mmCIF file of C-alpha atoms in Angstrom:
data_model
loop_
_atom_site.group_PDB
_atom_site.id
_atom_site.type_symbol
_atom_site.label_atom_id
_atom_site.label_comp_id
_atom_site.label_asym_id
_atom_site.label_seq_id
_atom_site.Cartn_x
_atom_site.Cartn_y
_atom_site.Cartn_z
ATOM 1 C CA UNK E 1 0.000 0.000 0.000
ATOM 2 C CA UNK E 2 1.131 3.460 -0.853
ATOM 3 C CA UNK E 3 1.104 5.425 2.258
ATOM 4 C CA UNK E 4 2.793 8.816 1.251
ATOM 5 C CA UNK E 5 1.673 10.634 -1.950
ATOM 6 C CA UNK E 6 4.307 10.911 -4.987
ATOM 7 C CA UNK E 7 5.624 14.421 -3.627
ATOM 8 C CA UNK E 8 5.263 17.451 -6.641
ATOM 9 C CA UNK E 9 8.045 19.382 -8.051
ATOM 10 C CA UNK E 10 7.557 21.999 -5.977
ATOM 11 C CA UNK E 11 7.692 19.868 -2.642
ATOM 12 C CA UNK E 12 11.851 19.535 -3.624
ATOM 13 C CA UNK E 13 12.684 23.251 -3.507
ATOM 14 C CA UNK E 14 12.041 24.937 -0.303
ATOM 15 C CA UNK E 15 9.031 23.789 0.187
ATOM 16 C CA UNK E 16 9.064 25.322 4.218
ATOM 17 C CA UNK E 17 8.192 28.775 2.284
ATOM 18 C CA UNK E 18 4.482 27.528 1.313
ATOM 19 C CA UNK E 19 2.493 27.955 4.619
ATOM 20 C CA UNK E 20 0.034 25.024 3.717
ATOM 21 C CA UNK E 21 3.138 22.536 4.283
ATOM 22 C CA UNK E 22 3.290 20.987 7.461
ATOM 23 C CA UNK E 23 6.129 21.322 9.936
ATOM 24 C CA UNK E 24 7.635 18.512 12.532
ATOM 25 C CA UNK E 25 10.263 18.830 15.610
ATOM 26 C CA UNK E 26 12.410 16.758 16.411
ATOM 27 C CA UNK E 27 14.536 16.561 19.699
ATOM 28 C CA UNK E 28 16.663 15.051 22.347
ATOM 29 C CA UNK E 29 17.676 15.174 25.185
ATOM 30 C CA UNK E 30 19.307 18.354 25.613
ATOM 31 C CA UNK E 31 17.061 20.478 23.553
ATOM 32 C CA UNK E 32 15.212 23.178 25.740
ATOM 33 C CA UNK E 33 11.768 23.340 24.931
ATOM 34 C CA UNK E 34 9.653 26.658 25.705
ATOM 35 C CA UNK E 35 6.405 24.496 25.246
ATOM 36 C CA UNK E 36 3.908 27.713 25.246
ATOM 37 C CA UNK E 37 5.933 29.899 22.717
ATOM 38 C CA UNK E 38 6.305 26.727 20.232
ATOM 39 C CA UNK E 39 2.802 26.329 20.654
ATOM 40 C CA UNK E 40 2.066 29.798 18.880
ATOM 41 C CA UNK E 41 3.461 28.694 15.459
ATOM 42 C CA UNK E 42 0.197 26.867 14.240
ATOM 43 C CA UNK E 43 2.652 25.220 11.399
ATOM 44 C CA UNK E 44 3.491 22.603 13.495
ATOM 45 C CA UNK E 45 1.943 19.583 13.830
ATOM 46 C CA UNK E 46 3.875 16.991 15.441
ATOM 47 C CA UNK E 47 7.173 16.517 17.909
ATOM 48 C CA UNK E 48 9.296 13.679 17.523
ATOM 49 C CA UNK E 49 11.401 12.974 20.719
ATOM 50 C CA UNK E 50 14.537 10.467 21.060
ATOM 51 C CA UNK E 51 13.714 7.586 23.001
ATOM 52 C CA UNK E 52 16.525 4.838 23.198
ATOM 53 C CA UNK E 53 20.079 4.875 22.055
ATOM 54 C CA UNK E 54 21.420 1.468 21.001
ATOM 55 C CA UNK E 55 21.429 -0.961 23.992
ATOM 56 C CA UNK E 56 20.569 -0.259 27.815
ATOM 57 C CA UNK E 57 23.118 -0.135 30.295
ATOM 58 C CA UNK E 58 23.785 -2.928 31.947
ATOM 59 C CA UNK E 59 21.564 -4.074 34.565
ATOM 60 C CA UNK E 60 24.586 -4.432 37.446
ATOM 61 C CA UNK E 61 27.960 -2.401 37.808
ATOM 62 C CA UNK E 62 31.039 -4.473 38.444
ATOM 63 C CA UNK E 63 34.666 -3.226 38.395
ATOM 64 C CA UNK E 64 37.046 -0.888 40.293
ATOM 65 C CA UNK E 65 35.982 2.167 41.206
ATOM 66 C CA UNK E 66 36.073 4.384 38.077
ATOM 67 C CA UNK E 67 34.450 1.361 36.082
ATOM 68 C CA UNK E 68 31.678 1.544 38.833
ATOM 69 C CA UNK E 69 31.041 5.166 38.784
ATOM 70 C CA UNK E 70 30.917 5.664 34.922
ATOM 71 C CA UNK E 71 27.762 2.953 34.938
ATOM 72 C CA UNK E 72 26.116 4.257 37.478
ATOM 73 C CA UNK E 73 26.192 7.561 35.424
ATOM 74 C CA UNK E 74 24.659 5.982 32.212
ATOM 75 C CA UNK E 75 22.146 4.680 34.351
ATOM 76 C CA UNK E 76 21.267 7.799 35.744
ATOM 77 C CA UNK E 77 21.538 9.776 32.414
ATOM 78 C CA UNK E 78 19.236 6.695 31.026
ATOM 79 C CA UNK E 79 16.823 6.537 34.064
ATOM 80 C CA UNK E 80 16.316 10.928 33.353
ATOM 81 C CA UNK E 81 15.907 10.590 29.400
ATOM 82 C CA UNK E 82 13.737 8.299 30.194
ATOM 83 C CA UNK E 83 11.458 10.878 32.455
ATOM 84 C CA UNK E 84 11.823 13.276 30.423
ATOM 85 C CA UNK E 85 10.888 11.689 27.140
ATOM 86 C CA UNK E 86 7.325 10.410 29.022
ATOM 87 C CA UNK E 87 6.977 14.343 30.405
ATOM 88 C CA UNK E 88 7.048 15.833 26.763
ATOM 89 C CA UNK E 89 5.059 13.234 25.712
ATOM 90 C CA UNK E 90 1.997 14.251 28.157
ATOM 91 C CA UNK E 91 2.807 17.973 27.210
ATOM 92 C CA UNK E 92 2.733 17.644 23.352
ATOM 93 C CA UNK E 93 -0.159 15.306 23.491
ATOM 94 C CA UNK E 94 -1.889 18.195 25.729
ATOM 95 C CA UNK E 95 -1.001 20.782 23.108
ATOM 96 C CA UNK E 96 -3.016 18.866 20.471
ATOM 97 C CA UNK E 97 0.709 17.566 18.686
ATOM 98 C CA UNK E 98 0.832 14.461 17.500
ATOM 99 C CA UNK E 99 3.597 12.276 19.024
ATOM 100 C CA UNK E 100 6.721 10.031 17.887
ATOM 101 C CA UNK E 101 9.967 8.351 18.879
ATOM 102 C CA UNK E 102 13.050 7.085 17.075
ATOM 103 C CA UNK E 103 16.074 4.847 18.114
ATOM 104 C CA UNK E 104 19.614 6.356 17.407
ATOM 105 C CA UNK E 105 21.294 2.856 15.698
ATOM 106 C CA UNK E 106 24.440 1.628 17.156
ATOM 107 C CA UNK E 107 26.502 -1.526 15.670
ATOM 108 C CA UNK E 108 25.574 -5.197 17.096
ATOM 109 C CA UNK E 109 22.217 -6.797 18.819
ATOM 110 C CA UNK E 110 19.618 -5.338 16.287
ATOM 111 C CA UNK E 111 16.800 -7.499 18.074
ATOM 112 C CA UNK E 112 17.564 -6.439 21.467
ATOM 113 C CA UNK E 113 17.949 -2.777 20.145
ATOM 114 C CA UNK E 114 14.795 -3.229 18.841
ATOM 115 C CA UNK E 115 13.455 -4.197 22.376
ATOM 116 C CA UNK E 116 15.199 -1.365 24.140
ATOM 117 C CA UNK E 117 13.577 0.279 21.486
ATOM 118 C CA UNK E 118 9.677 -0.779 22.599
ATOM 119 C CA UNK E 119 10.636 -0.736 25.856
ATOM 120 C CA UNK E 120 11.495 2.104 26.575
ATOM 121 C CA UNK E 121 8.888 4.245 24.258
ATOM 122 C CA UNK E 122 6.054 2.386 25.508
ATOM 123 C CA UNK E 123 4.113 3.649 22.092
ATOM 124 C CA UNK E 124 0.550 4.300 21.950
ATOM 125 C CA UNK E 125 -1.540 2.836 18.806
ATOM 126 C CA UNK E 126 -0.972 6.586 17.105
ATOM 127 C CA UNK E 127 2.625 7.578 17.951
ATOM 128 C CA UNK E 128 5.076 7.541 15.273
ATOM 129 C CA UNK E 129 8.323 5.199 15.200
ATOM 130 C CA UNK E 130 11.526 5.858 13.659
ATOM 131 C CA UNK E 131 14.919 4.007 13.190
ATOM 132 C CA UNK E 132 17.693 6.690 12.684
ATOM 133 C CA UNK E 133 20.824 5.114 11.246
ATOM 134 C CA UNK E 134 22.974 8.247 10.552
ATOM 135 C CA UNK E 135 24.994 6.916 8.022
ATOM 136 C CA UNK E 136 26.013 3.529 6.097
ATOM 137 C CA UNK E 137 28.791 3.069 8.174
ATOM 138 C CA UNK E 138 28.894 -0.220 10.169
ATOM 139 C CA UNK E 139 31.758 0.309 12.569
ATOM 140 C CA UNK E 140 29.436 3.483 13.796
ATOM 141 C CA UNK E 141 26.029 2.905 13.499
ATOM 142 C CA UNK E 142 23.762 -0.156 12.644
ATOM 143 C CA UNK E 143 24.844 -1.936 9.464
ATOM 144 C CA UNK E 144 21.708 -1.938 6.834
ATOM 145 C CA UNK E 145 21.427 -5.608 7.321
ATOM 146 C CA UNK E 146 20.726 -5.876 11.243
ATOM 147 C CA UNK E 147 18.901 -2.523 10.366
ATOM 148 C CA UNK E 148 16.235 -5.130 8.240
ATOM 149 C CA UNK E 149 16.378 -7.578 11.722
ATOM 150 C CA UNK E 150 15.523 -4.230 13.990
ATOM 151 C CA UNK E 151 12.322 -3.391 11.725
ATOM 152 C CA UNK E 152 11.110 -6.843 11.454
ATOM 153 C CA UNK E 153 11.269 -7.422 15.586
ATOM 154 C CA UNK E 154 9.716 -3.781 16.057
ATOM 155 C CA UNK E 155 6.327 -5.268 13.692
ATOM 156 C CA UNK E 156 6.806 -8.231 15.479
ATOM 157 C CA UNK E 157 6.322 -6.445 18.811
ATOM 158 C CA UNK E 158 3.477 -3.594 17.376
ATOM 159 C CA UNK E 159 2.297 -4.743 14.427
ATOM 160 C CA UNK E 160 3.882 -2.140 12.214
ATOM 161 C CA UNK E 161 6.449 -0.464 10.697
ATOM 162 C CA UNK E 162 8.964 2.801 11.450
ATOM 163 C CA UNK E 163 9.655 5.129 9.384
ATOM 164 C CA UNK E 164 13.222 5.016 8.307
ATOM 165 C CA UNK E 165 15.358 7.976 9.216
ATOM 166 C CA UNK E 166 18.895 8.557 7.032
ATOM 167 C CA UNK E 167 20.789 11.129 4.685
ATOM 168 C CA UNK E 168 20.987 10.915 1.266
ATOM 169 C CA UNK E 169 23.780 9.357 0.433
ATOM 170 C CA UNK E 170 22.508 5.960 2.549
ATOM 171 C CA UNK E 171 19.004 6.474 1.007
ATOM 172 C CA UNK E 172 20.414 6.053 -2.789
ATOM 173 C CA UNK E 173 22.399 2.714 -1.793
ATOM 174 C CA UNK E 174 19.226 1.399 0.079
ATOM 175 C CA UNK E 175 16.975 2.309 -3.393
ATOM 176 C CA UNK E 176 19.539 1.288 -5.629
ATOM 177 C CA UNK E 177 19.684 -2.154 -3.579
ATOM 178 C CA UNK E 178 16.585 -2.496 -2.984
ATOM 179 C CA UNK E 179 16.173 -6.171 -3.340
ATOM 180 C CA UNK E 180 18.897 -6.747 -1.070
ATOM 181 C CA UNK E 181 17.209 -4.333 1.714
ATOM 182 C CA UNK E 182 13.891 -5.888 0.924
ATOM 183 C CA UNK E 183 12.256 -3.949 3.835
ATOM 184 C CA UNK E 184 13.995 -0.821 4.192
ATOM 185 C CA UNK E 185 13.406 0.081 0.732
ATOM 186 C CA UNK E 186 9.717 -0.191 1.294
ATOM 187 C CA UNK E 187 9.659 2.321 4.823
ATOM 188 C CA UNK E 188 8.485 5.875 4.605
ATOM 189 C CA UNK E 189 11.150 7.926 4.350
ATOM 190 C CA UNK E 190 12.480 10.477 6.379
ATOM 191 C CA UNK E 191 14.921 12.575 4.687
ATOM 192 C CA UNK E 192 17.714 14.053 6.094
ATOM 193 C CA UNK E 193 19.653 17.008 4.136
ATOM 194 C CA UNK E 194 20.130 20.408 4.670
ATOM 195 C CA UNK E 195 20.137 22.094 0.861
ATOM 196 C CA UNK E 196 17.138 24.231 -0.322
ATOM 197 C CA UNK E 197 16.795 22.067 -3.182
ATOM 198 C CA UNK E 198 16.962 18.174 -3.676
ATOM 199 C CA UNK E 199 15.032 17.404 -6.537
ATOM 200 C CA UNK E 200 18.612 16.033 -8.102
ATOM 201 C CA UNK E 201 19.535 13.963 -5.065
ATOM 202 C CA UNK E 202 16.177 12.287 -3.963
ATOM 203 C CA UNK E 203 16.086 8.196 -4.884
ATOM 204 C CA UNK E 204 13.163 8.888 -6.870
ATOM 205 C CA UNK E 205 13.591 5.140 -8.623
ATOM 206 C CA UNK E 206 12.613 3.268 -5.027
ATOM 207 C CA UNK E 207 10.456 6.079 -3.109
ATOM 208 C CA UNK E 208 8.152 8.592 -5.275
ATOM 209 C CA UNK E 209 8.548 10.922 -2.327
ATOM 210 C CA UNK E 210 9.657 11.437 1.690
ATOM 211 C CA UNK E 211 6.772 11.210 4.162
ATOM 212 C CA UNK E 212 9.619 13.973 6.278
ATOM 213 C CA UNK E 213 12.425 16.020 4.894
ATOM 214 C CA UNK E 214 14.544 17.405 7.714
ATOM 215 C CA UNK E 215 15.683 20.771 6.201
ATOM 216 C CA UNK E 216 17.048 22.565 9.417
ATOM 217 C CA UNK E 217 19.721 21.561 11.848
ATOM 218 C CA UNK E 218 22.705 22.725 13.732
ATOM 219 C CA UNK E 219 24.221 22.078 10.129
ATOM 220 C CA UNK E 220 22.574 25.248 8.695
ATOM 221 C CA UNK E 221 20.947 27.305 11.609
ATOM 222 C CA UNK E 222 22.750 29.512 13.359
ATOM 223 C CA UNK E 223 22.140 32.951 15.331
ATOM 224 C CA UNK E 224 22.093 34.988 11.869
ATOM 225 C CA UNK E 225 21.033 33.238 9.786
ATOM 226 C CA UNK E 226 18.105 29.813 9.439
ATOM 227 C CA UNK E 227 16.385 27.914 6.938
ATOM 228 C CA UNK E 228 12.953 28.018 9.167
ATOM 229 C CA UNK E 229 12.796 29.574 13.108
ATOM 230 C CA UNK E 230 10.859 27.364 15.470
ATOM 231 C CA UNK E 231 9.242 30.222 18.661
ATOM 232 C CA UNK E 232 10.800 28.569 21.755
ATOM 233 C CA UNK E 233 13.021 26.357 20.663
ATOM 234 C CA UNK E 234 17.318 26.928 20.078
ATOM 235 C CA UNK E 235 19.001 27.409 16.718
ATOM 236 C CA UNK E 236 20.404 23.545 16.663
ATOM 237 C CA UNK E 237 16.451 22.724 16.721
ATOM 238 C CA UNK E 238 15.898 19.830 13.743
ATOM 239 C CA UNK E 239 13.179 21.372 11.732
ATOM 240 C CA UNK E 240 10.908 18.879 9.036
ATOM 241 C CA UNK E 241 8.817 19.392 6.752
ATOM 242 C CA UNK E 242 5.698 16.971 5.087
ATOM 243 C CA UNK E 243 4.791 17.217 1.551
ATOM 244 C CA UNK E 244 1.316 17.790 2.792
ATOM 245 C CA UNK E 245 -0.562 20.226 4.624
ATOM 246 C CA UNK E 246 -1.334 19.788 8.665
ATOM 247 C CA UNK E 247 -4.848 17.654 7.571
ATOM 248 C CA UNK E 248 -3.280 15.718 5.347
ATOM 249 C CA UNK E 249 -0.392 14.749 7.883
ATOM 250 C CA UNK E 250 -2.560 14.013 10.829
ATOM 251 C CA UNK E 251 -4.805 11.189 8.884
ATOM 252 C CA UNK E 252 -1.407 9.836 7.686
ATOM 253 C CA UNK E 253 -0.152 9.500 10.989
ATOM 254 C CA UNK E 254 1.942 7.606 12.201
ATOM 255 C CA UNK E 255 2.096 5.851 8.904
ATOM 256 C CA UNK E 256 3.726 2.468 10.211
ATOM 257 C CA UNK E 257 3.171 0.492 6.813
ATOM 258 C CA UNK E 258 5.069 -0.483 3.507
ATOM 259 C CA UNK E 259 5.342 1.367 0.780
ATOM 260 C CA UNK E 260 4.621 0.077 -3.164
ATOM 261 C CA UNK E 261 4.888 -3.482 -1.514
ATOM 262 C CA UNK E 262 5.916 -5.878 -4.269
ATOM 263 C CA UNK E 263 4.702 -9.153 -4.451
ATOM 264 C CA UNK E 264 7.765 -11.391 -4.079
ATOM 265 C CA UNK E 265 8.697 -9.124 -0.933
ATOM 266 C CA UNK E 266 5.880 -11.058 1.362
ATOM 267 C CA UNK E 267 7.526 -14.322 1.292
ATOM 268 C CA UNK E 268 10.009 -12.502 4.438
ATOM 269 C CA UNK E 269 8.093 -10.314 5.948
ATOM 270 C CA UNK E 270 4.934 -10.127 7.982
ATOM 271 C CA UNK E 271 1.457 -8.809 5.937
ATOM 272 C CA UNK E 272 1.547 -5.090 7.497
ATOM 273 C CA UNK E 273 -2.144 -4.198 8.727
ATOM 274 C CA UNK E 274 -3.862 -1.528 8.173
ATOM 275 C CA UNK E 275 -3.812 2.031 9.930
ATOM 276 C CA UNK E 276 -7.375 1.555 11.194
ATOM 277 C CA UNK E 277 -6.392 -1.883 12.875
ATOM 278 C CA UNK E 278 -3.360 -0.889 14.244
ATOM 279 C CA UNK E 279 -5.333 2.365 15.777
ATOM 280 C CA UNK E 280 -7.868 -0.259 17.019
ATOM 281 C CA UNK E 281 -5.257 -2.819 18.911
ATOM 282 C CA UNK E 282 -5.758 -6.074 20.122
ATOM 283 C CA UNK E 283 -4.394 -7.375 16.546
ATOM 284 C CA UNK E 284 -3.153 -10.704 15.347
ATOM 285 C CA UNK E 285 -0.138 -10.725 13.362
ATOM 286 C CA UNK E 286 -0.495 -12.684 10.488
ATOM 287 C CA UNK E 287 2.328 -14.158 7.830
ATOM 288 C CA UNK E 288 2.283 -14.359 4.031
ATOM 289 C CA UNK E 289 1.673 -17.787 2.338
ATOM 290 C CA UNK E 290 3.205 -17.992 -0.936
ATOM 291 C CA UNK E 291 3.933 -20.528 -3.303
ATOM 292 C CA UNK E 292 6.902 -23.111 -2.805
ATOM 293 C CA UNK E 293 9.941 -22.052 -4.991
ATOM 294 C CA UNK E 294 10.516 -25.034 -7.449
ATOM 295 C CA UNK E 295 13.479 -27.334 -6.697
ATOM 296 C CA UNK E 296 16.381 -27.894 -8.834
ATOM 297 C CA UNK E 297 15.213 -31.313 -10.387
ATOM 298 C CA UNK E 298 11.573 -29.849 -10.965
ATOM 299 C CA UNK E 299 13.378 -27.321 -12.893
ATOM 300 C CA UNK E 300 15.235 -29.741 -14.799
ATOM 301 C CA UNK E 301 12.085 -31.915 -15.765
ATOM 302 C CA UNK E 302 10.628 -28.349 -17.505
ATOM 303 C CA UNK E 303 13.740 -27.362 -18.823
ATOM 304 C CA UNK E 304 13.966 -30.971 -20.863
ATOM 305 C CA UNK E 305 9.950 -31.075 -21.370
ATOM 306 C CA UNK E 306 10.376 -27.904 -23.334
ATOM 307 C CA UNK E 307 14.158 -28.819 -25.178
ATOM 308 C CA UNK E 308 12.570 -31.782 -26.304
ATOM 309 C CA UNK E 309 9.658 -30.173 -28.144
ATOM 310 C CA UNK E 310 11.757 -27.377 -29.599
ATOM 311 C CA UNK E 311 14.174 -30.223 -30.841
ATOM 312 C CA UNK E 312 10.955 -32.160 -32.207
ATOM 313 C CA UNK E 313 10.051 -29.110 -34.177
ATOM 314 C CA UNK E 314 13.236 -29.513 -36.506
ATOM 315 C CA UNK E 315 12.715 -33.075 -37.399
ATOM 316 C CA UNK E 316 11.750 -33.499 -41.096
ATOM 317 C CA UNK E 317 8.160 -35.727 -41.344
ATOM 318 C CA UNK E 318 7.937 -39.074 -41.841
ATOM 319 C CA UNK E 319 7.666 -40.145 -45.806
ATOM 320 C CA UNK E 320 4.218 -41.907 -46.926
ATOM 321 C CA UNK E 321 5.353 -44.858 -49.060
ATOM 322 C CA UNK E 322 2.502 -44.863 -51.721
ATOM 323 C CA UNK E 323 0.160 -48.059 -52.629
ATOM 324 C CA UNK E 324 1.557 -49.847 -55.597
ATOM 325 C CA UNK E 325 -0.097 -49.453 -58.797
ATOM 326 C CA UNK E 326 -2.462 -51.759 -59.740
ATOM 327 C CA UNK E 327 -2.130 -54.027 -63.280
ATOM 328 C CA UNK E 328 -4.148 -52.543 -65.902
ATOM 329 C CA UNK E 329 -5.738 -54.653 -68.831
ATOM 330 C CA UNK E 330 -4.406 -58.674 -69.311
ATOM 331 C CA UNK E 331 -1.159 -57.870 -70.393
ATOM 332 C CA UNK E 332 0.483 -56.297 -67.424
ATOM 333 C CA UNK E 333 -1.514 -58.483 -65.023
ATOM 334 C CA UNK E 334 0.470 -61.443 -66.469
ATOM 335 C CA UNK E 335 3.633 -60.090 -66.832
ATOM 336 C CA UNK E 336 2.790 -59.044 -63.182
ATOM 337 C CA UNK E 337 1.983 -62.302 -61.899
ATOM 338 C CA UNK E 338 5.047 -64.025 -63.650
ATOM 339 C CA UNK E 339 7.276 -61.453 -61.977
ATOM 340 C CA UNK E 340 5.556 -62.300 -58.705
ATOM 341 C CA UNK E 341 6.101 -65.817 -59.346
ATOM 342 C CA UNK E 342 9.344 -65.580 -59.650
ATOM 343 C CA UNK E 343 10.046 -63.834 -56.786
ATOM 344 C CA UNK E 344 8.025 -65.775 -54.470
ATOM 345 C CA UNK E 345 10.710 -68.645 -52.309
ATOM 346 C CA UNK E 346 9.707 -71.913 -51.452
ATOM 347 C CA UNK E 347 10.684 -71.166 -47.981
ATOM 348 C CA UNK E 348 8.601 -68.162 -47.637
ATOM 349 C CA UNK E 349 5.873 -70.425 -48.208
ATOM 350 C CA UNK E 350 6.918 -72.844 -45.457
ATOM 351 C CA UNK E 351 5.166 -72.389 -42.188
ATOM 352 C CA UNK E 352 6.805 -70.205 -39.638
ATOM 353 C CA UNK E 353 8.407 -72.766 -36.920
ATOM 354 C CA UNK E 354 9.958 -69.651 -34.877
ATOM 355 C CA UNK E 355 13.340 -70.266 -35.717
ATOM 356 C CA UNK E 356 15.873 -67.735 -36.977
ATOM 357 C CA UNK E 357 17.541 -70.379 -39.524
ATOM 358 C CA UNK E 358 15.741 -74.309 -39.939
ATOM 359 C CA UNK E 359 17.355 -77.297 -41.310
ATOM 360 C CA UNK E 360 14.667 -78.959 -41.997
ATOM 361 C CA UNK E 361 13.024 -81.286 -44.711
ATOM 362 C CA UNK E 362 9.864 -79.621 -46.058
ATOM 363 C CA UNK E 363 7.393 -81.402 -48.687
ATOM 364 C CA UNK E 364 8.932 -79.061 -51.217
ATOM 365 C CA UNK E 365 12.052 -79.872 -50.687
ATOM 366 C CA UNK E 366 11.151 -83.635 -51.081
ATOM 367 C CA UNK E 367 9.728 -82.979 -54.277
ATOM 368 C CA UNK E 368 12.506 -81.327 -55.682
ATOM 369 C CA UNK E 369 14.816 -84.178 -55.293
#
């Protein structure tokens, strides 16, 4: 199912500057939030927060004393994130913003990221999910394959899908692999570069257009000068836009299914449900059937069922051996009947006794001598 309209030109050049396009934040941590002044900009419609960051600190703190101290201080820093995240959650729900959460990526243990993930989120039927790998580089950030294990154990959990978060470089090598990346290829995409225009750069051969671009960062937004100003918020605020106006965004959220889902694709994946089911909870998740692939020697038996009737077709045809002619007036018929005569050997005559070759006396013989 296609969940996110094919975007218009328009909606690849600054589209922030048309006032009917949406607008999302997203934050962590250590973003200051002035909830009531961000309230007054009416543009935007929904807050995504950071919720888990690769795996959880371990449950128990051995070593010396500096080993001891350090977790004890990812604990803490996880135990506040943790409050805080569930506090803006309240607040933007209260302001009438619709809510989400991604999981920064880190390398090794996608299903137990993808736990951490759940676990920590705690999403409602209607809040948005997003994986954010940052970049296609494995010894950094999740590698793209235990990114595919990390979306399948997140439907597994939910029922749906997140929305994949990336840059544009990582975007292209997921499209332009996109039977290799069978499920990441087929996420709503959130797009991540800061240029006024990407109508060049977008994958438009896999995705027709980006459910989110994120236009604004730290990257380009400083004190003199920013792509888009958010009331309340600092200048290293991540600023998105939708290729849709706030409506239009607030039915399609928080997506959570597959985009132009090919057929072949179901035979690894889960059937996604629909947004009205997912909304509803209390689902079943249910598994494509698809046909068997053939073996090897079923493909063999077609492969020489169809040589053998293209050989056929070359064979010349068999050649009808015509009815001799028949005598004509008494002349030929006894000229035909001598010649017959002559032809005809005593031993053809002879009964048959089965043998290839017989010795034997015969009457004819007898009368011969």
């Amino acid at each position: 199912m296609a969940l996110t309209p094919a975007a218009k030109a328009s909606d690849f050049s600054e589209p922030w500057k048309n006032a009917d396009r949406a607008l999302v934040i997203d934050a962590y941590e250590y973003n200051p939030i002035d909830w009531g002044q961000l309230a007054t900009d009416t543009r935007i419609v929904g807050f995504i927060n950071k919720a888990s960051d690769g795996m959880p600190p371990p449950y128990s703190c051995f070593g010396d004393e500096t080993e001891a101290r350090l977790c004890k201080t990812l604990w803490k820093r996880h135990a506040v994130a943790q409050e805080l995240f569930q506090t803006r959650k309240v607040v933007a729900k209260a302001l009438g913003l619709k809510w989400g959460a991604y999981h920064l990526a880190r390398p090794g243990n996608p299903i137990g990221q993808a736990n951490n993930f759940i676990d920590f989120a705690q999403p409602d039927p209607d809040d948005l999910l997003a994986l954010d790998i940052e970049d296609d580089d494995p010894t950094q950030w999740m590698s793209l394959e235990d990114a595919e294990e990390f979306v399948r154990q997140v439907h597994r959990r939910v029922g749906r899908f997140p929305v994949l978060y990336t840059n544009g470089s990582t975007a292209r090598h997921i499209a332009e692999n996109r039977y290799k990346y069978r499920l990441l290829s087929r996420l709503p995409l959130w797009y991540a570069r800061y240029k006024p225009d990407i109508g060049v750069h977008f994958p438009m051969g896999n995705w027709q257009g980006y459910a989110l671009w994120q236009f604004s960062a730290k990257a380009n937004c400083g004190r003199f000068r920013c792509p888009y100003r958010v009331a309340g918020t600092p200048t290293d605020i991540d600023v998105n836009v939708a290729p849709m106006d706030a409506a239009a965004l607030r039915a399609q959220w928080p997506f959570g299914g597959l985009i132009d889902m090919q057929p072949d694709y179901l035979a690894s994946i889960p059937v996604p449900l629909s947004r009205e089911a997912a909304l509803a909870g209390n689902v079943t998740i249910t598994y494509a059937t698809v046909a068997t692939p053939p073996s090897f020697d079923e493909m063999v038996s077609v492969f020489s069922a169809r040589w053998a009737r293209f050989r056929d077709s070359f064979q010349m045809p068999a050649v009808v051996t015509a009815a001799p002619r028949q005598p004509r007036g008494i002349a030929e018929y006894v000229a035909w009947a001598r010649k017959e005569k002559r032809a005809a050997s005593p031993f053809e005559a002879a009964p048959s006794t089965g043998d290839t070759l017989s010795t034997a006396s015969t009457e004819s013989d007898r009368g011969l001598r």
